[in-house]
PDB file of C-alpha atoms in Angstrom:
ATOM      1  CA  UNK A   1       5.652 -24.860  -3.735  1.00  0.00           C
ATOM      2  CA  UNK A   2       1.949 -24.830  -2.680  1.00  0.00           C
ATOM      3  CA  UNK A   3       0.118 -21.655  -2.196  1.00  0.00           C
ATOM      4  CA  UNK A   4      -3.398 -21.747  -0.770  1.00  0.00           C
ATOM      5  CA  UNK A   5      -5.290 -18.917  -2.641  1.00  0.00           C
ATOM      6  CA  UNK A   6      -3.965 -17.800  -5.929  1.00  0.00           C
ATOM      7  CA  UNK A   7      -5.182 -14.313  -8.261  1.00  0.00           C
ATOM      8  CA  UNK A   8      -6.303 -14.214 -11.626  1.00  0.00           C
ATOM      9  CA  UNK A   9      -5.500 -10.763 -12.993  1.00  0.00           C
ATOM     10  CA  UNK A  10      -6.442  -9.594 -16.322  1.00  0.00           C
ATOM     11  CA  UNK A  11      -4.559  -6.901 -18.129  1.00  0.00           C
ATOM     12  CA  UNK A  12      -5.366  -4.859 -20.803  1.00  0.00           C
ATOM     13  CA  UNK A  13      -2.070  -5.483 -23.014  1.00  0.00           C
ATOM     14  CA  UNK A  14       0.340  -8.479 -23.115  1.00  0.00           C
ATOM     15  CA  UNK A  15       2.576  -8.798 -20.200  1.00  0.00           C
ATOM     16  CA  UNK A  16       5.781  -9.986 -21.728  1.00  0.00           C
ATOM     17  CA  UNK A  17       8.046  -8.937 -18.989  1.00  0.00           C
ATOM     18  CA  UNK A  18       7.146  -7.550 -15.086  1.00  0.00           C
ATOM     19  CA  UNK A  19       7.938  -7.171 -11.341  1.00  0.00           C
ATOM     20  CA  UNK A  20       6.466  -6.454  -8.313  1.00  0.00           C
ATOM     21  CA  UNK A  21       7.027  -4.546  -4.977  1.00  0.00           C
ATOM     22  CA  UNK A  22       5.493  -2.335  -2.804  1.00  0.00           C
ATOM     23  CA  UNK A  23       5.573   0.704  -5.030  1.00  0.00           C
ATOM     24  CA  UNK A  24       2.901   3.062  -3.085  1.00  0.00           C
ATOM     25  CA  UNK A  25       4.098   2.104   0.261  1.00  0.00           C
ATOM     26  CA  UNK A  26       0.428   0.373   1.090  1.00  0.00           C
ATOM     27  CA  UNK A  27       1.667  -2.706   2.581  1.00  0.00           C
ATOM     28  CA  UNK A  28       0.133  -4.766  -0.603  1.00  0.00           C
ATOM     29  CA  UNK A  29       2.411  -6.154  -3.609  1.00  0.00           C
ATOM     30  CA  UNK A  30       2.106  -4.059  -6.762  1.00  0.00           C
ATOM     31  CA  UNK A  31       2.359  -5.426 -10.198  1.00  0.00           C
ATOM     32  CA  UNK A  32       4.360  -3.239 -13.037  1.00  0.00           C
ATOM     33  CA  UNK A  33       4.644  -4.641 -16.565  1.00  0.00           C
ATOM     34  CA  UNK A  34       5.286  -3.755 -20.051  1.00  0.00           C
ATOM     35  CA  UNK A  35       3.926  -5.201 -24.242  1.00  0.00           C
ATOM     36  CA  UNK A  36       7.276  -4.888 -25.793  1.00  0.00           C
ATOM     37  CA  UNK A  37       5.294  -4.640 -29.070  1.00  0.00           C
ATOM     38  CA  UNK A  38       3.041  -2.164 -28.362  1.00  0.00           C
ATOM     39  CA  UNK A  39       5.417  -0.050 -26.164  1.00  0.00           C
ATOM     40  CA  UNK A  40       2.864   0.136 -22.829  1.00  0.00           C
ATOM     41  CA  UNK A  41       4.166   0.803 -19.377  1.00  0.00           C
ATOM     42  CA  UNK A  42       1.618  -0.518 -16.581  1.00  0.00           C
ATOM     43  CA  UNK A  43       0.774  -0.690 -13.143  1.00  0.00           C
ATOM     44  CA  UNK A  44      -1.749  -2.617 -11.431  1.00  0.00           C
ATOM     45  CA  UNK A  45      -1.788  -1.265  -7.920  1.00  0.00           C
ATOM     46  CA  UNK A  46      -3.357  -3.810  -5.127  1.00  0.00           C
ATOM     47  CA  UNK A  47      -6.215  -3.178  -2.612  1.00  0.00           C
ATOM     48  CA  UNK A  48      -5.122  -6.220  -0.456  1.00  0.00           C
ATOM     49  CA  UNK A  49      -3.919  -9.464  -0.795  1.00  0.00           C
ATOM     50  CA  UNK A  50      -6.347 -10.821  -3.154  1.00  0.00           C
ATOM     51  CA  UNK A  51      -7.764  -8.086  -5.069  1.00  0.00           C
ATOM     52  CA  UNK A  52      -6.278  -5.057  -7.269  1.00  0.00           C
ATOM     53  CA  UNK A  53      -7.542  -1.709  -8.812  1.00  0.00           C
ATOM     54  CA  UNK A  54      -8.143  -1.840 -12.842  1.00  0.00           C
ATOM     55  CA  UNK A  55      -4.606  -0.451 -14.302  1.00  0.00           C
ATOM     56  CA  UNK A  56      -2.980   2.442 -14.600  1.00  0.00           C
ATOM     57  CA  UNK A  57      -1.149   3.129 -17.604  1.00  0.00           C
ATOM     58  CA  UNK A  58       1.713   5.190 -17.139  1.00  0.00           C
ATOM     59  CA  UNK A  59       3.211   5.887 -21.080  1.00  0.00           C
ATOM     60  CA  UNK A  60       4.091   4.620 -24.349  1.00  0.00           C
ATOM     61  CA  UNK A  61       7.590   4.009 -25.376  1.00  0.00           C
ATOM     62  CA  UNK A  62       9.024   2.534 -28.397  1.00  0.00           C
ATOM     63  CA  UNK A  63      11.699  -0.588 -28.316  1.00  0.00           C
ATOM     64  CA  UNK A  64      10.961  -1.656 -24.581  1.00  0.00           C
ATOM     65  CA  UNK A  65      13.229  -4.635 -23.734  1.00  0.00           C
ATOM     66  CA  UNK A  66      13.412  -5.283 -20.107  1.00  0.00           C
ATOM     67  CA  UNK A  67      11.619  -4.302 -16.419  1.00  0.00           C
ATOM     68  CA  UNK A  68      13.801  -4.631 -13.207  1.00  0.00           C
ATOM     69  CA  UNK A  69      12.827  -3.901 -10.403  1.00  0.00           C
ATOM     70  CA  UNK A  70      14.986  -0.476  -9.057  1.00  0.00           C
ATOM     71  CA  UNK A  71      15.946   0.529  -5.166  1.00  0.00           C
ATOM     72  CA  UNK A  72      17.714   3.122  -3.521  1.00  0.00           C
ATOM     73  CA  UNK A  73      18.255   5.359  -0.691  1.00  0.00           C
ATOM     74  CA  UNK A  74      15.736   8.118  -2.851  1.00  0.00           C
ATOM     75  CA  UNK A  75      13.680   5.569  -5.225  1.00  0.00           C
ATOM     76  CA  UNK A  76      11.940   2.534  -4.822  1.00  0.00           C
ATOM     77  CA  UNK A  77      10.258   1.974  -8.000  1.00  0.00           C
ATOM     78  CA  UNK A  78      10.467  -0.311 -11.382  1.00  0.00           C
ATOM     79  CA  UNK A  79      13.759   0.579 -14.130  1.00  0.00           C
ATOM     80  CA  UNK A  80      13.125   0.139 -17.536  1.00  0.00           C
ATOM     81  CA  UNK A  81      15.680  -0.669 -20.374  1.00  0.00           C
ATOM     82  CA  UNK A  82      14.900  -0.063 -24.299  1.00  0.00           C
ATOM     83  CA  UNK A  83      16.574  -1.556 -27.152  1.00  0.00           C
ATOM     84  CA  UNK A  84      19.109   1.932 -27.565  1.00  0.00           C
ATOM     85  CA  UNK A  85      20.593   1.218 -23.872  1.00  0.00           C
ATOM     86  CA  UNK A  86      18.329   4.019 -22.361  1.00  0.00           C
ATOM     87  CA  UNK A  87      16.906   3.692 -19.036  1.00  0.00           C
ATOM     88  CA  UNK A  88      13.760   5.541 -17.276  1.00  0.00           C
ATOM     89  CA  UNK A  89      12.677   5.494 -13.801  1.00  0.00           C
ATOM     90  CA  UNK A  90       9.178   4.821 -12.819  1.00  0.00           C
ATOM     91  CA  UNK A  91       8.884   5.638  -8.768  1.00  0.00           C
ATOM     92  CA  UNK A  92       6.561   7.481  -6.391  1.00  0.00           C
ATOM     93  CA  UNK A  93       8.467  11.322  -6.399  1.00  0.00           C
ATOM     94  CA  UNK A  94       9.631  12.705  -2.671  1.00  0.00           C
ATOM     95  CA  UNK A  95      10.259  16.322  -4.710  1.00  0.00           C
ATOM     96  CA  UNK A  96       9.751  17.910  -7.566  1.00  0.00           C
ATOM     97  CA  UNK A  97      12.979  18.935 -10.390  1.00  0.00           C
ATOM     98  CA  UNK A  98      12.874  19.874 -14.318  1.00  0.00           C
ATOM     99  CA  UNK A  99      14.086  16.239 -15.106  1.00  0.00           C
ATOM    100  CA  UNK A 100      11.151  14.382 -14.123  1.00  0.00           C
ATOM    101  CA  UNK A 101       7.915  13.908 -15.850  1.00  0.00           C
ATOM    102  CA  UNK A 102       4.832  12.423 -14.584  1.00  0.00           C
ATOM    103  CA  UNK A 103       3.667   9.402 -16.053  1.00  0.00           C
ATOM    104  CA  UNK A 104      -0.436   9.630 -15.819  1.00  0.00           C
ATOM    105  CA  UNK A 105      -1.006   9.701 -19.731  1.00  0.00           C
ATOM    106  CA  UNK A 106      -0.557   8.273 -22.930  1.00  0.00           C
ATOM    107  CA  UNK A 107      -2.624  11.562 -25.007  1.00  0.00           C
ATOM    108  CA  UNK A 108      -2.833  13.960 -22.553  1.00  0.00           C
ATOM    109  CA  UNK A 109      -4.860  17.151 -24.401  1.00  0.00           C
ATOM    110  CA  UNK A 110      -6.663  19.775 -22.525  1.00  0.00           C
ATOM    111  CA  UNK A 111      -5.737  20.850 -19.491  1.00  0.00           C
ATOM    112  CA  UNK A 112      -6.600  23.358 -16.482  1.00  0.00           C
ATOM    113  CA  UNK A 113      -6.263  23.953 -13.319  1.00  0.00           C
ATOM    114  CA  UNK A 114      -8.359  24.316 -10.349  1.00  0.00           C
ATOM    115  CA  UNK A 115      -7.633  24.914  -6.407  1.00  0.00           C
ATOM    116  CA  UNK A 116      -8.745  21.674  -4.224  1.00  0.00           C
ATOM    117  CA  UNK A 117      -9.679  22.880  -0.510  1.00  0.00           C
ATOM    118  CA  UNK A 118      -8.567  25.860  -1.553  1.00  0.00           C
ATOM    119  CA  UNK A 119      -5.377  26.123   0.307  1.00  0.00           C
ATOM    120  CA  UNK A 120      -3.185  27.969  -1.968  1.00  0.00           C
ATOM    121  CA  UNK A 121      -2.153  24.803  -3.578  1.00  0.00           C
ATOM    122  CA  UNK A 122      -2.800  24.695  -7.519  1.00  0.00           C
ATOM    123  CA  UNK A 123      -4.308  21.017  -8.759  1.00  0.00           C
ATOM    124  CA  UNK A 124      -4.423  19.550 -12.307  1.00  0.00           C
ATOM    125  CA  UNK A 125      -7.341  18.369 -14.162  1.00  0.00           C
ATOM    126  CA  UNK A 126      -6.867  17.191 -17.719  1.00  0.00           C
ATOM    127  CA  UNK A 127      -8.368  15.024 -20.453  1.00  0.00           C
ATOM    128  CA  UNK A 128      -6.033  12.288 -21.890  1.00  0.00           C
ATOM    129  CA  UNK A 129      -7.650  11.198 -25.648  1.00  0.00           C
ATOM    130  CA  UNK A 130      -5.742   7.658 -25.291  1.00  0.00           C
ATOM    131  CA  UNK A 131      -9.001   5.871 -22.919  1.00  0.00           C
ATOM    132  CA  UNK A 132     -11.457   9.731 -23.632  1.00  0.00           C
ATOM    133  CA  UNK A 133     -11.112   9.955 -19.582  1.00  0.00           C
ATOM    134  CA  UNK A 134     -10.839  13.358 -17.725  1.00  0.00           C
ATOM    135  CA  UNK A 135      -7.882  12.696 -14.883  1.00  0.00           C
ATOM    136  CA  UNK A 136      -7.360  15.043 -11.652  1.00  0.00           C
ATOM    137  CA  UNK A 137      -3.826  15.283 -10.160  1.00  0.00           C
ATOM    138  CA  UNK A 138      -4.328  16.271  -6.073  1.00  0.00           C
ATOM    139  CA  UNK A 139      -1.458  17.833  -4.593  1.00  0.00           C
ATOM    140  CA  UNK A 140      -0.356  17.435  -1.306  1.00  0.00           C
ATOM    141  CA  UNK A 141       0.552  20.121   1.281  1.00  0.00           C
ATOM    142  CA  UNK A 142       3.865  20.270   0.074  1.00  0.00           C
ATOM    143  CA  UNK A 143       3.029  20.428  -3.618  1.00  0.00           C
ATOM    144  CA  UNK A 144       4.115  16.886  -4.898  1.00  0.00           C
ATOM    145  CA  UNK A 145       1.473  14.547  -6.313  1.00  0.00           C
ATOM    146  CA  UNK A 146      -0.376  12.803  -3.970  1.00  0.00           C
ATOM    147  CA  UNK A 147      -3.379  11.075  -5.382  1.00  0.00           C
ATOM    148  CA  UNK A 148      -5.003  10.326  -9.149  1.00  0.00           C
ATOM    149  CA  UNK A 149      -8.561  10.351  -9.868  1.00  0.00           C
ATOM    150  CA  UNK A 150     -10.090   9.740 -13.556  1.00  0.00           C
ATOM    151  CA  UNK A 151     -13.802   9.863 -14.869  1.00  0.00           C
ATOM    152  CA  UNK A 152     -14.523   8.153 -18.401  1.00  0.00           C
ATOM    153  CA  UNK A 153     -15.940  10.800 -20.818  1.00  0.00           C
ATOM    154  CA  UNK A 154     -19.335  10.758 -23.107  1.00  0.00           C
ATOM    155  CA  UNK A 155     -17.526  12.441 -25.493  1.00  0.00           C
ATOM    156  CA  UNK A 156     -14.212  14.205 -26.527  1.00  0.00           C
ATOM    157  CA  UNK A 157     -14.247  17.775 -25.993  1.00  0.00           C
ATOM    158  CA  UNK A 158     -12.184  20.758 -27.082  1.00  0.00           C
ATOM    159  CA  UNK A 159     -12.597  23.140 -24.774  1.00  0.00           C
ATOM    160  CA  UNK A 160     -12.373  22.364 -20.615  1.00  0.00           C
ATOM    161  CA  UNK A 161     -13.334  24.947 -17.510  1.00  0.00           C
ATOM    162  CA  UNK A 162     -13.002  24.315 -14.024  1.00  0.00           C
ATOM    163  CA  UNK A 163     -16.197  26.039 -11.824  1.00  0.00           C
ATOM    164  CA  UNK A 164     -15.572  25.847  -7.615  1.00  0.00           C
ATOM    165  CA  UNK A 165     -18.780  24.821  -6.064  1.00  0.00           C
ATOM    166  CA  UNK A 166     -16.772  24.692  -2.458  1.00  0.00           C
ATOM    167  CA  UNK A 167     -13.706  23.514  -1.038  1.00  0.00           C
ATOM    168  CA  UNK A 168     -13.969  19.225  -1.969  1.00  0.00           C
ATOM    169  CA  UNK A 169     -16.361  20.033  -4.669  1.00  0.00           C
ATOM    170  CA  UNK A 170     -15.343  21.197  -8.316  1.00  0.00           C
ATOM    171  CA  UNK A 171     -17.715  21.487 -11.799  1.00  0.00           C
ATOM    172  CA  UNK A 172     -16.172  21.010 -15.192  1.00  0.00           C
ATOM    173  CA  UNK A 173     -17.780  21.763 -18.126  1.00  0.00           C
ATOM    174  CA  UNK A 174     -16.578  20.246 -21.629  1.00  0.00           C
ATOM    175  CA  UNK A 175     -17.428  21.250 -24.872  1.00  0.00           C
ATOM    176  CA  UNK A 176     -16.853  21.767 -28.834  1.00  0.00           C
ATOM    177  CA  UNK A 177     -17.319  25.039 -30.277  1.00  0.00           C
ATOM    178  CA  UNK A 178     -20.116  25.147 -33.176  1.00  0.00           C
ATOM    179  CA  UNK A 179     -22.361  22.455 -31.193  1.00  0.00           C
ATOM    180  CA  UNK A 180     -24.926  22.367 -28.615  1.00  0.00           C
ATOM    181  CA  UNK A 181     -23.571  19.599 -25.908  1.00  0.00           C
ATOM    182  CA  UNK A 182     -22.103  20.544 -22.630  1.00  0.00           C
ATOM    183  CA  UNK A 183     -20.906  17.549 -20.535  1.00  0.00           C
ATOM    184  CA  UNK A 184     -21.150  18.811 -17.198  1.00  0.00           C
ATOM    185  CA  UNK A 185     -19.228  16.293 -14.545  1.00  0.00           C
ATOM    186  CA  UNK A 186     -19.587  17.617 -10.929  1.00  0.00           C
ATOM    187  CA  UNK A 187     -16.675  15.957  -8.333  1.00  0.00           C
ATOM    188  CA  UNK A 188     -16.690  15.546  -4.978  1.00  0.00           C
ATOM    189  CA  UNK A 189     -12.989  15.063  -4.041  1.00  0.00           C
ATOM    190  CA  UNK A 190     -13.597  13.878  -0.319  1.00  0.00           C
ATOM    191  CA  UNK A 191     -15.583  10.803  -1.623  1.00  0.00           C
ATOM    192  CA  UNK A 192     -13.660  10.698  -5.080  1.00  0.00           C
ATOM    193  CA  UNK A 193     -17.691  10.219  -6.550  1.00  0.00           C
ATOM    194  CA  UNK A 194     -19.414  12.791  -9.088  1.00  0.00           C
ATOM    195  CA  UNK A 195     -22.590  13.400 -10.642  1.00  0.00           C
ATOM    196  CA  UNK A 196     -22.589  13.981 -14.363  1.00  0.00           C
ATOM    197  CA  UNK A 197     -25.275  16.432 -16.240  1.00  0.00           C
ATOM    198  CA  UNK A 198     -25.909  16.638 -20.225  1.00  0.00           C
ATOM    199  CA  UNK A 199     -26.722  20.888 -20.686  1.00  0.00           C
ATOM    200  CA  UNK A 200     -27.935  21.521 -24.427  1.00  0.00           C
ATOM    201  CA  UNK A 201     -27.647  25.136 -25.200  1.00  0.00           C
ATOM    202  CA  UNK A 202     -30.229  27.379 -27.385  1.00  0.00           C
ATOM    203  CA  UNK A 203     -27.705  27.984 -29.905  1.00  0.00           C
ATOM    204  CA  UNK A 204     -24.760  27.091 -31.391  1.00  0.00           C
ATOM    205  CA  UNK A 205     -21.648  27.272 -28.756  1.00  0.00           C
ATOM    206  CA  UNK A 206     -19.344  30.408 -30.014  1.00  0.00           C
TER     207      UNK A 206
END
């Protein structure tokens, strides 16, 4: 066959096995694949035709053998097998039950929450120590998870507080007790930008 343009996508980990589909309903063909070795689930979601967002990586499982993808009246997503005959589900959730888990992180550590547009809706923020990144979780009017936002971090921190400046824009302050650094990241959640600040305190942080 002959294809007149073709895509050169790097990945951060081997891809010894993948598939693709439309996983976030865009229009655009996503890519999901998995290191076998390593254990790494990944998706690399497009923009358009010809060009892709840097990866997401969803979670770390031992003894990965195989990627299909996995369609049905509720799911339309990637399965994957490991080597003891288990098999998860990665899909894009239409509600919310006690036997699903969100796959955003590989270290997920701190964690608060915080009240975009302040609508009664409660939001995530978190820091995942795997890439030192602070990720925000958006929820949608009818509470699932709608959209995923992540900042890289100076530094990791062990303490994290969320600070409303208005409705679409949020402060968080990170820190370590017994120093002097606050990393200050201000979002704006309309533009998905932010503005980050370095605060040095007098004293010691109690």
């Amino acid at each position: 066959a002959a294809y007149n343009k073709s895509v050169k996508i790097n990945t951060s980990f081997q891809a010894d096995d993948f598939t693709y589909g439309d996983f976030n309903r865009d229009g655009f063909f996503d890519i999901n694949y998995i290191d076998k070795q390593k254990g790494y689930i990944t998706t690399i979601f497009a923009k358009d035709f010809y060009s892709f967002y840097p990866e997401m990586i969803h979670q770390k499982y031992e003894g990965l053998s195989d990627v299909i993808p996995f369609f049905s009246k509720f799911i339309y997503g990637t399965a994957y097998l490991n080597i003891n005959g288990e098999v998860s589900i990665l899909s894009k959730i239409s509600s919310m039950s006690d036997d699903q888990q969100l796959a955003v992180a590989i270290e997920p550590d701190l964690i608060t929450s915080f009240d975009y547009l302040n609508n009664g809706i409660t939001d995530i923020a978190f820091t995942d120590r795997f890439d030192g990144k602070i990720k925000f979780i958006l929820r949608d009017a009818a509470g699932l998870p709608d959209k995923l936002f992540s900042i890289k971090l100076y530094a990791e921190a062990k303490s994290l507080i969320a600070f409303t400046n208005s409705n679409i824009v949020k402060t968080y302050f990170l820190f370590n007790v017994n120093n002097r650094l606050i990393e200050s990241i201000e979002v704006n959640f309309e533009k998905f930008s932010f503005k980050r600040n370095h605060l040095y305190t007098k004293g010691l942080i109690q």
